């Protein structure tokens, strides 16, 4: 049995104090929003409680669904590296970036490239499954469980939180899903933005969601993980083969306020074979009410 932990949208606090020059961009609107709203919503103590509980369950691997930072300030990327190190080594933790991680255009070597070790394919996969030019999708295999990471992180204008994969990533994903299906892998696809057409909008969704949706319908997957919407969501995608793919979205792992579906939680996904078929059982743990301890919220079988 392989135990995969999934959390998303930590929006690491506290926010470093930006300079005036750093605010001469879309960051100004985000900074105002942080001061008025998000500062009270994303609480570091809540995130720390979530991660302590998660690590106490000793997962075999941890998947992080993006939006580690808030305004893409240089100091935020450095602090995010330190936080990733508290979760584990790059071999133990995988990451796919979100829209806040590409909030504005930045020098990649002072930004997302600092996290590259957590967003890199296994050595045996890197050449074999040919990612697009930006290194995505990456593929990491753990026995017969394969984790596939997509990047929807692109800089957008003010008041937009949308994402894009691009045709090169879509084409690479088709090849990857085909090959991993042929070798009987349990395929976990991870992307920050919602992957289904019914979940997307022009201002906040994935601009090429129809392409991703079509690939998942045609090639299938055993599980899809996403973030971005800041609430718990479980739905199923019908594929052309007749199989249903569970599509699981999580709330912010630092969310201190809101309804129960919006409060901080994470997921433990127990993946294994039942006879000749794959089985995936989900346990979700988090807060049932603001300021409550981290407890089990729900458990159910997703497949099998």
Coordinates of C-alpha atoms in Angstrom, one line a residue, residues 80-264:
X80 CA 9.1 28.7 0.6
X81 CA 12.2 26.7 0.0
X82 CA 12.7 26.6 3.8
X83 CA 9.1 25.5 4.2
X84 CA 9.5 22.7 1.6
X85 CA 12.6 21.5 3.5
X86 CA 10.4 21.0 6.6
X87 CA 8.3 18.6 4.6
X88 CA 11.1 16.5 3.3
X89 CA 13.8 16.1 0.7
X90 CA 13.0 16.7 -3.0
X91 CA 12.8 12.9 -3.3
X92 CA 10.0 12.9 -0.7
X93 CA 8.0 15.9 -1.9
X94 CA 6.6 16.9 -5.3
X95 CA 5.3 20.3 -6.3
X96 CA 3.3 21.8 -9.1
X97 CA 3.1 25.7 -9.1
X98 CA 0.0 27.9 -9.0
X99 CA -1.0 31.3 -10.3
X100 CA 0.3 33.1 -7.2
X101 CA 3.7 31.5 -7.8
X102 CA 3.7 33.3 -11.1
X103 CA 1.9 36.4 -9.9
X104 CA 4.1 38.7 -11.9
X105 CA 7.0 38.1 -14.3
X106 CA 10.1 37.6 -12.2
X107 CA 13.7 36.4 -12.7
X108 CA 13.1 32.7 -12.7
X109 CA 16.4 32.0 -10.9
X110 CA 15.2 34.1 -8.0
X111 CA 11.7 32.6 -8.3
X112 CA 10.4 29.2 -9.4
X113 CA 13.8 27.8 -10.3
X114 CA 14.6 27.8 -6.6
X115 CA 12.0 25.0 -6.2
X116 CA 13.2 23.1 -9.3
X117 CA 14.4 20.1 -7.3
X118 CA 10.8 19.5 -6.2
X119 CA 9.5 19.8 -9.7
X120 CA 11.8 17.4 -11.6
X121 CA 11.1 14.0 -13.2
X122 CA 12.8 10.8 -12.0
X123 CA 16.1 10.4 -13.9
X124 CA 14.7 7.3 -15.6
X125 CA 11.7 9.3 -16.8
X126 CA 13.3 12.6 -17.9
X127 CA 14.4 11.6 -21.4
X128 CA 12.0 8.7 -21.9
X129 CA 8.8 10.7 -21.6
X130 CA 10.0 14.0 -23.1
X131 CA 8.5 16.9 -21.2
X132 CA 7.8 20.3 -22.9
X133 CA 10.5 23.0 -22.9
X134 CA 9.7 24.2 -19.4
X135 CA 10.3 20.8 -17.8
X136 CA 6.6 20.0 -17.4
X137 CA 4.9 17.6 -17.2
X138 CA 7.3 15.9 -14.7
X139 CA 6.8 12.3 -13.9
X140 CA 7.8 10.5 -10.6
X141 CA 7.3 6.8 -10.1
X142 CA 7.0 4.9 -6.9
X143 CA 6.7 1.3 -7.8
X144 CA 3.6 1.1 -9.9
X145 CA 2.2 4.5 -8.7
X146 CA 3.1 7.4 -11.0
X147 CA 2.7 11.1 -10.1
X148 CA 2.4 13.5 -13.1
X149 CA 2.8 17.2 -12.4
X150 CA 1.5 19.9 -14.8
X151 CA 2.2 23.6 -14.6
X152 CA -0.7 26.1 -15.2
X153 CA 1.3 29.0 -13.6
X154 CA 1.5 32.0 -15.9
X155 CA 1.7 35.7 -15.1
X156 CA -1.7 37.4 -15.7
X157 CA -3.1 41.0 -15.7
X158 CA -4.6 42.6 -12.6
X159 CA -7.9 41.0 -11.4
X160 CA -7.1 37.8 -13.3
X161 CA -6.1 34.5 -11.6
X162 CA -6.3 32.3 -14.7
X163 CA -3.8 29.7 -15.9
X164 CA -2.6 28.0 -19.1
X165 CA -0.9 24.7 -19.9
X166 CA 0.0 25.2 -23.6
X167 CA 0.0 22.7 -26.4
X168 CA 3.4 21.3 -25.7
X169 CA 2.4 20.2 -22.2
X170 CA -0.9 18.8 -23.4
X171 CA 0.9 16.8 -26.1
X172 CA 3.4 15.5 -23.7
X173 CA 0.6 14.5 -21.2
X174 CA -1.0 12.4 -23.9
X175 CA 2.2 10.4 -24.4
X176 CA 2.8 10.0 -20.7
X177 CA -0.7 8.8 -19.9
X178 CA -0.6 6.3 -22.8
X179 CA 2.7 4.8 -21.8
X180 CA 1.8 4.6 -18.1
X181 CA -1.5 3.0 -18.8
X182 CA 0.2 0.4 -21.0
X183 CA 2.5 -0.5 -18.1
X184 CA -0.4 -0.7 -15.6
X185 CA 0.5 2.3 -13.4
X186 CA -1.8 4.0 -11.1
X187 CA -1.7 7.5 -12.7
X188 CA -2.1 10.6 -10.4
X189 CA -2.3 13.8 -12.4
X190 CA -1.7 17.0 -10.4
X191 CA -2.5 20.6 -11.6
X192 CA -3.2 23.7 -9.7
X193 CA -6.2 25.0 -11.6
X194 CA -9.4 23.1 -11.8
X195 CA -9.1 20.5 -14.6
X196 CA -12.8 20.2 -15.7
X197 CA -14.7 22.6 -18.0
X198 CA -17.6 22.9 -15.5
X199 CA -15.2 24.2 -12.9
X200 CA -13.5 27.0 -15.0
X201 CA -14.2 30.7 -15.7
X202 CA -12.4 33.1 -18.0
X203 CA -11.1 35.2 -15.1
X204 CA -10.0 32.4 -12.7
X205 CA -9.9 29.2 -14.7
X206 CA -7.6 27.3 -17.1
X207 CA -7.7 28.9 -20.5
X208 CA -7.2 25.6 -22.3
X209 CA -9.2 23.5 -19.9
X210 CA -11.2 22.0 -22.8
X211 CA -7.9 20.5 -24.1
X212 CA -7.0 19.0 -20.7
X213 CA -10.6 17.8 -20.2
X214 CA -10.5 16.0 -23.6
X215 CA -7.2 14.3 -22.9
X216 CA -8.4 13.0 -19.5
X217 CA -11.6 11.7 -21.2
X218 CA -9.6 10.0 -23.9
X219 CA -6.6 8.7 -22.0
X220 CA -8.0 8.3 -18.5
X221 CA -6.2 8.6 -15.2
X222 CA -6.8 6.9 -11.8
X223 CA -6.8 10.2 -9.8
X224 CA -6.6 13.9 -10.5
X225 CA -5.6 16.4 -7.8
X226 CA -6.0 20.2 -7.9
X227 CA -6.3 23.4 -5.8
X228 CA -7.0 27.0 -6.5
X229 CA -10.6 27.2 -5.5
X230 CA -9.9 27.1 -1.7
X231 CA -12.6 24.5 -0.8
X232 CA -13.0 20.8 -0.6
X233 CA -14.4 19.3 -3.8
X234 CA -14.8 15.7 -5.0
X235 CA -16.3 14.9 -8.4
X236 CA -15.9 12.2 -11.1
X237 CA -15.0 12.5 -14.8
X238 CA -16.5 9.9 -17.1
X239 CA -13.9 8.6 -19.6
X240 CA -14.4 7.1 -23.1
X241 CA -13.4 3.7 -21.7
X242 CA -16.3 3.9 -19.2
X243 CA -14.2 4.3 -16.1
X244 CA -14.8 7.2 -13.8
X245 CA -11.8 9.3 -12.7
X246 CA -12.0 10.9 -9.2
X247 CA -11.1 14.6 -9.3
X248 CA -10.2 15.9 -5.8
X249 CA -9.7 19.5 -5.0
X250 CA -8.5 20.8 -1.6
X251 CA -8.9 24.0 0.4
X252 CA -6.0 26.2 1.4
X253 CA -3.9 24.4 3.9
X254 CA -3.6 27.6 6.0
X255 CA -7.3 28.6 6.0
X256 CA -8.3 29.7 9.5
X257 CA -11.8 30.9 8.7
X258 CA -14.9 29.9 6.7
X259 CA -17.3 27.1 6.3
X260 CA -16.1 23.6 7.0
X261 CA -15.5 22.9 3.3
X262 CA -13.2 26.0 3.2
X263 CA -11.2 25.3 6.4
X264 CA -7.6 24.0 6.3

